[in-house]
């Protein structure tokens, strides 16, 4: 399975860069440099120019996602299992979820400054709702008879969570994390253009402003690589915690 997935990834990347090379040759415009030039540039400047930006971006994404997953999964599972908690939090979530979270960026920057906290906070605010709603709805879709049979044997709520709710909710939670990871990368790119001189989003936009398209595409490739690594990490967690699916 792993070998087949690796071959598929290599084939897709190879096809993508072949199309990129054809497009660059057909356009003959500096705005779309050939992939060979971008790869050579990436090899030359990664450690000297891009690595620090990529490292800070990874830190912001991972920190935001970890906090979002902890808050969202715990709250969502409790809302799904306990009706009283659901009745209390659901109106708040239904009211705040439709608000465009990116519009809160000025408020977040006023409250938390222009540093790391504001960027991580924005990732949390935007991604946590997907995880809460997914976790809550997954628990509510578990047949109640499953709980009753275990409770009738004297099981505590902790046992019910450990033996039924967590295994049943884990696949859907991992799907929500995948969706949130893509959202987090997009949010990070936007927030890194405000109040910072470090981050892969800043590097890409700075290269664009300097009309250095080779650097710009190098940053875009690194950003895509960060997203790919996060998705592969979630897939690894899927293989570890959801072995029963296979």
JSON list of C-alpha atoms in Angstrom, two decimals:
[
{"chain": "A", "resi": 1, "resn": "UNK", "atom": "CA", "xyz": [0.00, 0.00, 0.00]},
{"chain": "A", "resi": 2, "resn": "UNK", "atom": "CA", "xyz": [2.73, 2.46, 0.97]},
{"chain": "A", "resi": 3, "resn": "UNK", "atom": "CA", "xyz": [4.76, 1.63, -2.16]},
{"chain": "A", "resi": 4, "resn": "UNK", "atom": "CA", "xyz": [1.69, 2.12, -4.36]},
{"chain": "A", "resi": 5, "resn": "UNK", "atom": "CA", "xyz": [0.96, 5.49, -2.75]},
{"chain": "A", "resi": 6, "resn": "UNK", "atom": "CA", "xyz": [4.57, 6.59, -3.24]},
{"chain": "A", "resi": 7, "resn": "UNK", "atom": "CA", "xyz": [4.48, 5.67, -6.92]},
{"chain": "A", "resi": 8, "resn": "UNK", "atom": "CA", "xyz": [1.24, 7.58, -7.34]},
{"chain": "A", "resi": 9, "resn": "UNK", "atom": "CA", "xyz": [2.67, 10.70, -5.69]},
{"chain": "A", "resi": 10, "resn": "UNK", "atom": "CA", "xyz": [5.79, 10.57, -7.86]},
{"chain": "A", "resi": 11, "resn": "UNK", "atom": "CA", "xyz": [3.71, 10.15, -11.02]},
{"chain": "A", "resi": 12, "resn": "UNK", "atom": "CA", "xyz": [1.43, 13.09, -10.15]},
{"chain": "A", "resi": 13, "resn": "UNK", "atom": "CA", "xyz": [4.35, 15.36, -9.34]},
{"chain": "A", "resi": 14, "resn": "UNK", "atom": "CA", "xyz": [6.14, 14.34, -12.52]},
{"chain": "A", "resi": 15, "resn": "UNK", "atom": "CA", "xyz": [3.01, 15.05, -14.60]},
{"chain": "A", "resi": 16, "resn": "UNK", "atom": "CA", "xyz": [2.50, 18.39, -12.86]},
{"chain": "A", "resi": 17, "resn": "UNK", "atom": "CA", "xyz": [6.02, 19.59, -13.58]},
{"chain": "A", "resi": 18, "resn": "UNK", "atom": "CA", "xyz": [5.89, 18.37, -17.18]},
{"chain": "A", "resi": 19, "resn": "UNK", "atom": "CA", "xyz": [2.77, 20.50, -17.69]},
{"chain": "A", "resi": 20, "resn": "UNK", "atom": "CA", "xyz": [4.49, 23.38, -15.91]},
{"chain": "A", "resi": 21, "resn": "UNK", "atom": "CA", "xyz": [7.50, 23.08, -18.22]},
{"chain": "A", "resi": 22, "resn": "UNK", "atom": "CA", "xyz": [5.27, 23.03, -21.30]},
{"chain": "A", "resi": 23, "resn": "UNK", "atom": "CA", "xyz": [3.32, 26.06, -20.07]},
{"chain": "A", "resi": 24, "resn": "UNK", "atom": "CA", "xyz": [6.52, 28.00, -19.36]},
{"chain": "A", "resi": 25, "resn": "UNK", "atom": "CA", "xyz": [7.95, 27.20, -22.78]},
{"chain": "A", "resi": 26, "resn": "UNK", "atom": "CA", "xyz": [4.69, 28.20, -24.51]},
{"chain": "A", "resi": 27, "resn": "UNK", "atom": "CA", "xyz": [4.21, 31.43, -22.55]},
{"chain": "A", "resi": 28, "resn": "UNK", "atom": "CA", "xyz": [7.83, 32.61, -22.72]},
{"chain": "A", "resi": 29, "resn": "UNK", "atom": "CA", "xyz": [7.21, 35.14, -19.99]},
{"chain": "A", "resi": 30, "resn": "UNK", "atom": "CA", "xyz": [9.22, 35.75, -16.78]},
{"chain": "A", "resi": 31, "resn": "UNK", "atom": "CA", "xyz": [5.98, 35.51, -14.80]},
{"chain": "A", "resi": 32, "resn": "UNK", "atom": "CA", "xyz": [6.05, 31.73, -15.32]},
{"chain": "A", "resi": 33, "resn": "UNK", "atom": "CA", "xyz": [9.68, 30.57, -15.04]},
{"chain": "A", "resi": 34, "resn": "UNK", "atom": "CA", "xyz": [10.51, 26.94, -15.91]},
{"chain": "A", "resi": 35, "resn": "UNK", "atom": "CA", "xyz": [10.45, 24.47, -13.00]},
{"chain": "A", "resi": 36, "resn": "UNK", "atom": "CA", "xyz": [14.13, 23.69, -13.55]},
{"chain": "A", "resi": 37, "resn": "UNK", "atom": "CA", "xyz": [15.03, 27.31, -12.73]},
{"chain": "A", "resi": 38, "resn": "UNK", "atom": "CA", "xyz": [12.80, 27.26, -9.64]},
{"chain": "A", "resi": 39, "resn": "UNK", "atom": "CA", "xyz": [14.31, 24.01, -8.37]},
{"chain": "A", "resi": 40, "resn": "UNK", "atom": "CA", "xyz": [17.85, 25.28, -8.91]},
{"chain": "A", "resi": 41, "resn": "UNK", "atom": "CA", "xyz": [17.00, 28.47, -7.04]},
{"chain": "A", "resi": 42, "resn": "UNK", "atom": "CA", "xyz": [15.33, 26.50, -4.25]},
{"chain": "A", "resi": 43, "resn": "UNK", "atom": "CA", "xyz": [18.45, 24.39, -3.87]},
{"chain": "A", "resi": 44, "resn": "UNK", "atom": "CA", "xyz": [20.65, 27.49, -3.67]},
{"chain": "A", "resi": 45, "resn": "UNK", "atom": "CA", "xyz": [18.61, 29.71, -1.34]},
{"chain": "A", "resi": 46, "resn": "UNK", "atom": "CA", "xyz": [16.56, 27.33, 0.81]},
{"chain": "A", "resi": 47, "resn": "UNK", "atom": "CA", "xyz": [18.86, 27.23, 3.84]},
{"chain": "A", "resi": 48, "resn": "UNK", "atom": "CA", "xyz": [20.07, 30.80, 3.49]},
{"chain": "A", "resi": 49, "resn": "UNK", "atom": "CA", "xyz": [16.75, 32.55, 2.79]},
{"chain": "A", "resi": 50, "resn": "UNK", "atom": "CA", "xyz": [13.67, 30.30, 2.99]},
{"chain": "A", "resi": 51, "resn": "UNK", "atom": "CA", "xyz": [14.30, 27.87, 5.87]},
{"chain": "A", "resi": 52, "resn": "UNK", "atom": "CA", "xyz": [13.68, 30.41, 8.65]},
{"chain": "A", "resi": 53, "resn": "UNK", "atom": "CA", "xyz": [10.43, 31.51, 7.01]},
{"chain": "A", "resi": 54, "resn": "UNK", "atom": "CA", "xyz": [9.28, 27.90, 6.53]},
{"chain": "A", "resi": 55, "resn": "UNK", "atom": "CA", "xyz": [10.18, 26.94, 10.12]},
{"chain": "A", "resi": 56, "resn": "UNK", "atom": "CA", "xyz": [8.14, 29.79, 11.59]},
{"chain": "A", "resi": 57, "resn": "UNK", "atom": "CA", "xyz": [5.19, 29.00, 9.34]},
{"chain": "A", "resi": 58, "resn": "UNK", "atom": "CA", "xyz": [5.25, 25.33, 10.37]},
{"chain": "A", "resi": 59, "resn": "UNK", "atom": "CA", "xyz": [5.38, 26.35, 14.03]},
{"chain": "A", "resi": 60, "resn": "UNK", "atom": "CA", "xyz": [2.37, 28.65, 13.65]},
{"chain": "A", "resi": 61, "resn": "UNK", "atom": "CA", "xyz": [0.31, 26.07, 11.77]},
{"chain": "A", "resi": 62, "resn": "UNK", "atom": "CA", "xyz": [1.12, 23.18, 14.11]},
{"chain": "A", "resi": 63, "resn": "UNK", "atom": "CA", "xyz": [0.57, 25.25, 17.25]},
{"chain": "A", "resi": 64, "resn": "UNK", "atom": "CA", "xyz": [-2.74, 26.56, 15.98]},
{"chain": "A", "resi": 65, "resn": "UNK", "atom": "CA", "xyz": [-3.97, 23.14, 14.85]},
{"chain": "A", "resi": 66, "resn": "UNK", "atom": "CA", "xyz": [-2.93, 21.35, 18.05]},
{"chain": "A", "resi": 67, "resn": "UNK", "atom": "CA", "xyz": [-4.75, 23.89, 20.24]},
{"chain": "A", "resi": 68, "resn": "UNK", "atom": "CA", "xyz": [-7.74, 23.88, 17.88]},
{"chain": "A", "resi": 69, "resn": "UNK", "atom": "CA", "xyz": [-7.95, 20.08, 17.92]},
{"chain": "A", "resi": 70, "resn": "UNK", "atom": "CA", "xyz": [-7.71, 19.90, 21.71]},
{"chain": "A", "resi": 71, "resn": "UNK", "atom": "CA", "xyz": [-10.40, 22.52, 22.24]},
{"chain": "A", "resi": 72, "resn": "UNK", "atom": "CA", "xyz": [-12.64, 21.44, 19.37]},
{"chain": "A", "resi": 73, "resn": "UNK", "atom": "CA", "xyz": [-12.55, 17.70, 19.94]},
{"chain": "A", "resi": 74, "resn": "UNK", "atom": "CA", "xyz": [-13.09, 17.88, 23.70]},
{"chain": "A", "resi": 75, "resn": "UNK", "atom": "CA", "xyz": [-15.91, 20.41, 23.45]},
{"chain": "A", "resi": 76, "resn": "UNK", "atom": "CA", "xyz": [-17.51, 18.69, 20.44]},
{"chain": "A", "resi": 77, "resn": "UNK", "atom": "CA", "xyz": [-17.48, 15.24, 22.05]},
{"chain": "A", "resi": 78, "resn": "UNK", "atom": "CA", "xyz": [-18.96, 16.59, 25.27]},
{"chain": "A", "resi": 79, "resn": "UNK", "atom": "CA", "xyz": [-21.67, 18.43, 23.33]},
{"chain": "A", "resi": 80, "resn": "UNK", "atom": "CA", "xyz": [-22.54, 15.27, 21.45]},
{"chain": "A", "resi": 81, "resn": "UNK", "atom": "CA", "xyz": [-22.78, 13.14, 24.59]},
{"chain": "A", "resi": 82, "resn": "UNK", "atom": "CA", "xyz": [-24.33, 15.56, 27.08]},
{"chain": "A", "resi": 83, "resn": "UNK", "atom": "CA", "xyz": [-27.48, 17.33, 25.92]},
{"chain": "A", "resi": 84, "resn": "UNK", "atom": "CA", "xyz": [-27.14, 20.01, 28.62]},
{"chain": "A", "resi": 85, "resn": "UNK", "atom": "CA", "xyz": [-23.73, 21.08, 27.31]},
{"chain": "A", "resi": 86, "resn": "UNK", "atom": "CA", "xyz": [-25.03, 21.00, 23.74]},
{"chain": "A", "resi": 87, "resn": "UNK", "atom": "CA", "xyz": [-28.00, 23.22, 24.63]},
{"chain": "A", "resi": 88, "resn": "UNK", "atom": "CA", "xyz": [-25.66, 25.74, 26.25]},
{"chain": "A", "resi": 89, "resn": "UNK", "atom": "CA", "xyz": [-22.98, 25.98, 23.54]},
{"chain": "A", "resi": 90, "resn": "UNK", "atom": "CA", "xyz": [-24.95, 25.36, 20.33]},
{"chain": "A", "resi": 91, "resn": "UNK", "atom": "CA", "xyz": [-26.57, 28.84, 20.18]},
{"chain": "A", "resi": 92, "resn": "UNK", "atom": "CA", "xyz": [-23.16, 30.44, 20.65]},
{"chain": "A", "resi": 93, "resn": "UNK", "atom": "CA", "xyz": [-21.60, 28.34, 17.89]},
{"chain": "A", "resi": 94, "resn": "UNK", "atom": "CA", "xyz": [-24.52, 28.82, 15.50]},
{"chain": "A", "resi": 95, "resn": "UNK", "atom": "CA", "xyz": [-24.31, 32.59, 15.99]},
{"chain": "A", "resi": 96, "resn": "UNK", "atom": "CA", "xyz": [-20.51, 32.96, 15.66]},
{"chain": "A", "resi": 97, "resn": "UNK", "atom": "CA", "xyz": [-19.73, 30.29, 13.05]},
{"chain": "A", "resi": 98, "resn": "UNK", "atom": "CA", "xyz": [-21.17, 32.18, 10.01]},
{"chain": "A", "resi": 99, "resn": "UNK", "atom": "CA", "xyz": [-19.19, 35.34, 10.83]},
{"chain": "A", "resi": 100, "resn": "UNK", "atom": "CA", "xyz": [-16.25, 35.74, 8.39]},
{"chain": "A", "resi": 101, "resn": "UNK", "atom": "CA", "xyz": [-13.39, 35.10, 10.82]},
{"chain": "A", "resi": 102, "resn": "UNK", "atom": "CA", "xyz": [-10.81, 36.90, 8.73]},
{"chain": "A", "resi": 103, "resn": "UNK", "atom": "CA", "xyz": [-12.76, 40.10, 9.48]},
{"chain": "A", "resi": 104, "resn": "UNK", "atom": "CA", "xyz": [-11.71, 39.63, 13.11]},
{"chain": "A", "resi": 105, "resn": "UNK", "atom": "CA", "xyz": [-8.02, 39.99, 12.24]},
{"chain": "A", "resi": 106, "resn": "UNK", "atom": "CA", "xyz": [-7.84, 43.70, 13.19]},
{"chain": "A", "resi": 107, "resn": "UNK", "atom": "CA", "xyz": [-9.48, 42.97, 16.55]},
{"chain": "A", "resi": 108, "resn": "UNK", "atom": "CA", "xyz": [-7.17, 40.04, 17.23]},
{"chain": "A", "resi": 109, "resn": "UNK", "atom": "CA", "xyz": [-4.11, 42.16, 16.38]},
{"chain": "A", "resi": 110, "resn": "UNK", "atom": "CA", "xyz": [-5.31, 44.95, 18.68]},
{"chain": "A", "resi": 111, "resn": "UNK", "atom": "CA", "xyz": [-5.85, 42.49, 21.54]},
{"chain": "A", "resi": 112, "resn": "UNK", "atom": "CA", "xyz": [-2.78, 40.26, 21.06]},
{"chain": "A", "resi": 113, "resn": "UNK", "atom": "CA", "xyz": [-0.37, 42.45, 19.13]},
{"chain": "A", "resi": 114, "resn": "UNK", "atom": "CA", "xyz": [1.40, 41.73, 15.85]},
{"chain": "A", "resi": 115, "resn": "UNK", "atom": "CA", "xyz": [3.45, 38.77, 17.04]},
{"chain": "A", "resi": 116, "resn": "UNK", "atom": "CA", "xyz": [2.98, 35.01, 17.10]},
{"chain": "A", "resi": 117, "resn": "UNK", "atom": "CA", "xyz": [-0.03, 34.97, 19.40]},
{"chain": "A", "resi": 118, "resn": "UNK", "atom": "CA", "xyz": [-2.29, 36.84, 16.98]},
{"chain": "A", "resi": 119, "resn": "UNK", "atom": "CA", "xyz": [-1.41, 34.59, 14.04]},
{"chain": "A", "resi": 120, "resn": "UNK", "atom": "CA", "xyz": [-1.92, 31.38, 16.03]},
{"chain": "A", "resi": 121, "resn": "UNK", "atom": "CA", "xyz": [-5.15, 32.79, 17.48]},
{"chain": "A", "resi": 122, "resn": "UNK", "atom": "CA", "xyz": [-6.52, 33.44, 13.98]},
{"chain": "A", "resi": 123, "resn": "UNK", "atom": "CA", "xyz": [-5.79, 29.85, 12.97]},
{"chain": "A", "resi": 124, "resn": "UNK", "atom": "CA", "xyz": [-7.58, 28.59, 16.08]},
{"chain": "A", "resi": 125, "resn": "UNK", "atom": "CA", "xyz": [-10.61, 30.85, 15.58]},
{"chain": "A", "resi": 126, "resn": "UNK", "atom": "CA", "xyz": [-11.07, 29.77, 11.97]},
{"chain": "A", "resi": 127, "resn": "UNK", "atom": "CA", "xyz": [-10.43, 26.04, 12.32]},
{"chain": "A", "resi": 128, "resn": "UNK", "atom": "CA", "xyz": [-11.93, 25.14, 15.70]},
{"chain": "A", "resi": 129, "resn": "UNK", "atom": "CA", "xyz": [-15.56, 25.37, 14.57]},
{"chain": "A", "resi": 130, "resn": "UNK", "atom": "CA", "xyz": [-15.15, 22.65, 11.93]},
{"chain": "A", "resi": 131, "resn": "UNK", "atom": "CA", "xyz": [-13.76, 20.28, 14.54]},
{"chain": "A", "resi": 132, "resn": "UNK", "atom": "CA", "xyz": [-16.42, 21.10, 17.16]},
{"chain": "A", "resi": 133, "resn": "UNK", "atom": "CA", "xyz": [-19.33, 20.55, 14.78]},
{"chain": "A", "resi": 134, "resn": "UNK", "atom": "CA", "xyz": [-17.84, 17.39, 13.28]},
{"chain": "A", "resi": 135, "resn": "UNK", "atom": "CA", "xyz": [-17.15, 15.85, 16.70]},
{"chain": "A", "resi": 136, "resn": "UNK", "atom": "CA", "xyz": [-20.58, 16.75, 18.06]},
{"chain": "A", "resi": 137, "resn": "UNK", "atom": "CA", "xyz": [-22.51, 15.42, 15.06]},
{"chain": "A", "resi": 138, "resn": "UNK", "atom": "CA", "xyz": [-20.46, 12.21, 14.95]},
{"chain": "A", "resi": 139, "resn": "UNK", "atom": "CA", "xyz": [-21.33, 11.41, 18.56]},
{"chain": "A", "resi": 140, "resn": "UNK", "atom": "CA", "xyz": [-25.00, 12.23, 18.02]},
{"chain": "A", "resi": 141, "resn": "UNK", "atom": "CA", "xyz": [-25.10, 9.82, 15.08]},
{"chain": "A", "resi": 142, "resn": "UNK", "atom": "CA", "xyz": [-23.97, 6.89, 17.24]},
{"chain": "A", "resi": 143, "resn": "UNK", "atom": "CA", "xyz": [-27.04, 4.75, 18.06]},
{"chain": "A", "resi": 144, "resn": "UNK", "atom": "CA", "xyz": [-28.11, 5.40, 21.65]},
{"chain": "A", "resi": 145, "resn": "UNK", "atom": "CA", "xyz": [-28.60, 1.67, 22.15]},
{"chain": "A", "resi": 146, "resn": "UNK", "atom": "CA", "xyz": [-24.82, 1.30, 22.03]},
{"chain": "A", "resi": 147, "resn": "UNK", "atom": "CA", "xyz": [-24.48, 3.54, 25.06]},
{"chain": "A", "resi": 148, "resn": "UNK", "atom": "CA", "xyz": [-27.35, 1.93, 26.93]},
{"chain": "A", "resi": 149, "resn": "UNK", "atom": "CA", "xyz": [-26.01, -1.60, 26.57]},
{"chain": "A", "resi": 150, "resn": "UNK", "atom": "CA", "xyz": [-22.64, -0.61, 27.99]},
{"chain": "A", "resi": 151, "resn": "UNK", "atom": "CA", "xyz": [-24.15, 1.56, 30.73]},
{"chain": "A", "resi": 152, "resn": "UNK", "atom": "CA", "xyz": [-26.43, -1.30, 31.78]},
{"chain": "A", "resi": 153, "resn": "UNK", "atom": "CA", "xyz": [-23.29, -3.31, 32.54]},
{"chain": "A", "resi": 154, "resn": "UNK", "atom": "CA", "xyz": [-22.16, -0.64, 34.97]},
{"chain": "A", "resi": 155, "resn": "UNK", "atom": "CA", "xyz": [-19.75, 1.25, 32.70]},
{"chain": "A", "resi": 156, "resn": "UNK", "atom": "CA", "xyz": [-18.88, 4.82, 33.65]},
{"chain": "A", "resi": 157, "resn": "UNK", "atom": "CA", "xyz": [-18.99, 7.77, 31.26]},
{"chain": "A", "resi": 158, "resn": "UNK", "atom": "CA", "xyz": [-15.19, 7.60, 31.00]},
{"chain": "A", "resi": 159, "resn": "UNK", "atom": "CA", "xyz": [-15.43, 3.98, 29.84]},
{"chain": "A", "resi": 160, "resn": "UNK", "atom": "CA", "xyz": [-18.12, 4.87, 27.31]},
{"chain": "A", "resi": 161, "resn": "UNK", "atom": "CA", "xyz": [-15.91, 7.61, 25.90]},
{"chain": "A", "resi": 162, "resn": "UNK", "atom": "CA", "xyz": [-12.89, 5.33, 25.74]},
{"chain": "A", "resi": 163, "resn": "UNK", "atom": "CA", "xyz": [-14.57, 2.24, 24.32]},
{"chain": "A", "resi": 164, "resn": "UNK", "atom": "CA", "xyz": [-17.27, 3.68, 22.04]},
{"chain": "A", "resi": 165, "resn": "UNK", "atom": "CA", "xyz": [-17.15, 7.41, 21.41]},
{"chain": "A", "resi": 166, "resn": "UNK", "atom": "CA", "xyz": [-13.46, 7.95, 20.69]},
{"chain": "A", "resi": 167, "resn": "UNK", "atom": "CA", "xyz": [-13.09, 4.98, 18.28]},
{"chain": "A", "resi": 168, "resn": "UNK", "atom": "CA", "xyz": [-16.31, 5.93, 16.48]},
{"chain": "A", "resi": 169, "resn": "UNK", "atom": "CA", "xyz": [-15.45, 9.62, 16.25]},
{"chain": "A", "resi": 170, "resn": "UNK", "atom": "CA", "xyz": [-11.77, 9.31, 15.33]},
{"chain": "A", "resi": 171, "resn": "UNK", "atom": "CA", "xyz": [-12.17, 8.85, 11.53]},
{"chain": "A", "resi": 172, "resn": "UNK", "atom": "CA", "xyz": [-14.46, 11.87, 11.25]},
{"chain": "A", "resi": 173, "resn": "UNK", "atom": "CA", "xyz": [-12.22, 13.92, 13.52]},
{"chain": "A", "resi": 174, "resn": "UNK", "atom": "CA", "xyz": [-9.21, 13.17, 11.32]},
{"chain": "A", "resi": 175, "resn": "UNK", "atom": "CA", "xyz": [-11.21, 14.23, 8.27]},
{"chain": "A", "resi": 176, "resn": "UNK", "atom": "CA", "xyz": [-12.07, 17.50, 10.02]},
{"chain": "A", "resi": 177, "resn": "UNK", "atom": "CA", "xyz": [-8.38, 17.98, 10.85]},
{"chain": "A", "resi": 178, "resn": "UNK", "atom": "CA", "xyz": [-7.47, 17.48, 7.18]},
{"chain": "A", "resi": 179, "resn": "UNK", "atom": "CA", "xyz": [-9.96, 20.16, 6.17]},
{"chain": "A", "resi": 180, "resn": "UNK", "atom": "CA", "xyz": [-8.78, 22.43, 8.96]},
{"chain": "A", "resi": 181, "resn": "UNK", "atom": "CA", "xyz": [-5.14, 21.96, 7.93]},
{"chain": "A", "resi": 182, "resn": "UNK", "atom": "CA", "xyz": [-5.88, 23.25, 4.43]},
{"chain": "A", "resi": 183, "resn": "UNK", "atom": "CA", "xyz": [-7.75, 26.18, 5.92]},
{"chain": "A", "resi": 184, "resn": "UNK", "atom": "CA", "xyz": [-4.91, 26.88, 8.35]},
{"chain": "A", "resi": 185, "resn": "UNK", "atom": "CA", "xyz": [-2.36, 27.12, 5.53]},
{"chain": "A", "resi": 186, "resn": "UNK", "atom": "CA", "xyz": [-4.59, 29.61, 3.68]},
{"chain": "A", "resi": 187, "resn": "UNK", "atom": "CA", "xyz": [-5.18, 31.69, 6.81]},
{"chain": "A", "resi": 188, "resn": "UNK", "atom": "CA", "xyz": [-1.49, 31.70, 7.64]},
{"chain": "A", "resi": 189, "resn": "UNK", "atom": "CA", "xyz": [-0.58, 33.01, 4.19]},
{"chain": "A", "resi": 190, "resn": "UNK", "atom": "CA", "xyz": [-2.95, 35.94, 4.73]},
{"chain": "A", "resi": 191, "resn": "UNK", "atom": "CA", "xyz": [-1.94, 36.77, 8.30]},
{"chain": "A", "resi": 192, "resn": "UNK", "atom": "CA", "xyz": [1.78, 36.62, 7.53]},
{"chain": "A", "resi": 193, "resn": "UNK", "atom": "CA", "xyz": [1.38, 39.70, 5.34]},
{"chain": "A", "resi": 194, "resn": "UNK", "atom": "CA", "xyz": [0.58, 41.85, 8.37]},
{"chain": "A", "resi": 195, "resn": "UNK", "atom": "CA", "xyz": [3.00, 42.94, 11.06]},
{"chain": "A", "resi": 196, "resn": "UNK", "atom": "CA", "xyz": [5.81, 40.47, 10.35]},
{"chain": "A", "resi": 197, "resn": "UNK", "atom": "CA", "xyz": [8.91, 40.06, 8.26]},
{"chain": "A", "resi": 198, "resn": "UNK", "atom": "CA", "xyz": [9.12, 36.30, 8.70]},
{"chain": "A", "resi": 199, "resn": "UNK", "atom": "CA", "xyz": [6.94, 33.50, 7.41]},
{"chain": "A", "resi": 200, "resn": "UNK", "atom": "CA", "xyz": [6.53, 31.81, 4.05]},
{"chain": "A", "resi": 201, "resn": "UNK", "atom": "CA", "xyz": [3.53, 33.99, 3.24]},
{"chain": "A", "resi": 202, "resn": "UNK", "atom": "CA", "xyz": [5.63, 37.11, 3.76]},
{"chain": "A", "resi": 203, "resn": "UNK", "atom": "CA", "xyz": [8.46, 35.61, 1.67]},
{"chain": "A", "resi": 204, "resn": "UNK", "atom": "CA", "xyz": [6.13, 34.91, -1.27]},
{"chain": "A", "resi": 205, "resn": "UNK", "atom": "CA", "xyz": [4.55, 38.36, -1.28]},
{"chain": "A", "resi": 206, "resn": "UNK", "atom": "CA", "xyz": [7.91, 40.08, -0.76]},
{"chain": "A", "resi": 207, "resn": "UNK", "atom": "CA", "xyz": [9.33, 38.21, -3.77]},
{"chain": "A", "resi": 208, "resn": "UNK", "atom": "CA", "xyz": [6.27, 39.23, -5.81]},
{"chain": "A", "resi": 209, "resn": "UNK", "atom": "CA", "xyz": [6.76, 42.89, -4.86]},
{"chain": "A", "resi": 210, "resn": "UNK", "atom": "CA", "xyz": [10.43, 42.63, -5.87]},
{"chain": "A", "resi": 211, "resn": "UNK", "atom": "CA", "xyz": [9.36, 41.05, -9.19]},
{"chain": "A", "resi": 212, "resn": "UNK", "atom": "CA", "xyz": [11.51, 38.03, -8.32]},
{"chain": "A", "resi": 213, "resn": "UNK", "atom": "CA", "xyz": [9.24, 35.35, -9.73]},
{"chain": "A", "resi": 214, "resn": "UNK", "atom": "CA", "xyz": [11.75, 32.55, -9.25]},
{"chain": "A", "resi": 215, "resn": "UNK", "atom": "CA", "xyz": [11.85, 33.26, -5.50]},
{"chain": "A", "resi": 216, "resn": "UNK", "atom": "CA", "xyz": [8.07, 33.60, -5.49]},
{"chain": "A", "resi": 217, "resn": "UNK", "atom": "CA", "xyz": [7.52, 30.16, -7.02]},
{"chain": "A", "resi": 218, "resn": "UNK", "atom": "CA", "xyz": [10.17, 28.70, -4.72]},
{"chain": "A", "resi": 219, "resn": "UNK", "atom": "CA", "xyz": [8.15, 29.94, -1.75]},
{"chain": "A", "resi": 220, "resn": "UNK", "atom": "CA", "xyz": [4.93, 28.58, -3.24]},
{"chain": "A", "resi": 221, "resn": "UNK", "atom": "CA", "xyz": [6.53, 25.14, -3.63]},
{"chain": "A", "resi": 222, "resn": "UNK", "atom": "CA", "xyz": [7.70, 25.22, -0.02]},
{"chain": "A", "resi": 223, "resn": "UNK", "atom": "CA", "xyz": [4.21, 26.23, 1.14]},
{"chain": "A", "resi": 224, "resn": "UNK", "atom": "CA", "xyz": [2.75, 23.33, -0.83]},
{"chain": "A", "resi": 225, "resn": "UNK", "atom": "CA", "xyz": [5.34, 21.02, 0.71]},
{"chain": "A", "resi": 226, "resn": "UNK", "atom": "CA", "xyz": [4.34, 22.14, 4.20]},
{"chain": "A", "resi": 227, "resn": "UNK", "atom": "CA", "xyz": [0.71, 21.36, 3.43]},
{"chain": "A", "resi": 228, "resn": "UNK", "atom": "CA", "xyz": [1.68, 17.95, 2.02]},
{"chain": "A", "resi": 229, "resn": "UNK", "atom": "CA", "xyz": [3.69, 17.05, 5.11]},
{"chain": "A", "resi": 230, "resn": "UNK", "atom": "CA", "xyz": [0.78, 17.99, 7.39]},
{"chain": "A", "resi": 231, "resn": "UNK", "atom": "CA", "xyz": [-1.61, 15.83, 5.37]},
{"chain": "A", "resi": 232, "resn": "UNK", "atom": "CA", "xyz": [0.83, 12.91, 5.44]},
{"chain": "A", "resi": 233, "resn": "UNK", "atom": "CA", "xyz": [1.13, 13.31, 9.22]},
{"chain": "A", "resi": 234, "resn": "UNK", "atom": "CA", "xyz": [-2.66, 13.13, 9.57]},
{"chain": "A", "resi": 235, "resn": "UNK", "atom": "CA", "xyz": [-2.68, 10.03, 7.34]},
{"chain": "A", "resi": 236, "resn": "UNK", "atom": "CA", "xyz": [-0.08, 8.48, 9.66]},
{"chain": "A", "resi": 237, "resn": "UNK", "atom": "CA", "xyz": [-2.33, 9.16, 12.66]},
{"chain": "A", "resi": 238, "resn": "UNK", "atom": "CA", "xyz": [-5.18, 7.57, 10.70]},
{"chain": "A", "resi": 239, "resn": "UNK", "atom": "CA", "xyz": [-3.14, 4.39, 10.19]},
{"chain": "A", "resi": 240, "resn": "UNK", "atom": "CA", "xyz": [-2.25, 4.28, 13.90]},
{"chain": "A", "resi": 241, "resn": "UNK", "atom": "CA", "xyz": [-5.58, 5.12, 15.53]},
{"chain": "A", "resi": 242, "resn": "UNK", "atom": "CA", "xyz": [-8.00, 3.73, 12.95]},
{"chain": "A", "resi": 243, "resn": "UNK", "atom": "CA", "xyz": [-6.47, 0.35, 12.23]},
{"chain": "A", "resi": 244, "resn": "UNK", "atom": "CA", "xyz": [-9.87, -1.23, 12.80]},
{"chain": "A", "resi": 245, "resn": "UNK", "atom": "CA", "xyz": [-11.08, 0.31, 9.51]},
{"chain": "A", "resi": 246, "resn": "UNK", "atom": "CA", "xyz": [-8.68, -1.93, 7.61]}
]
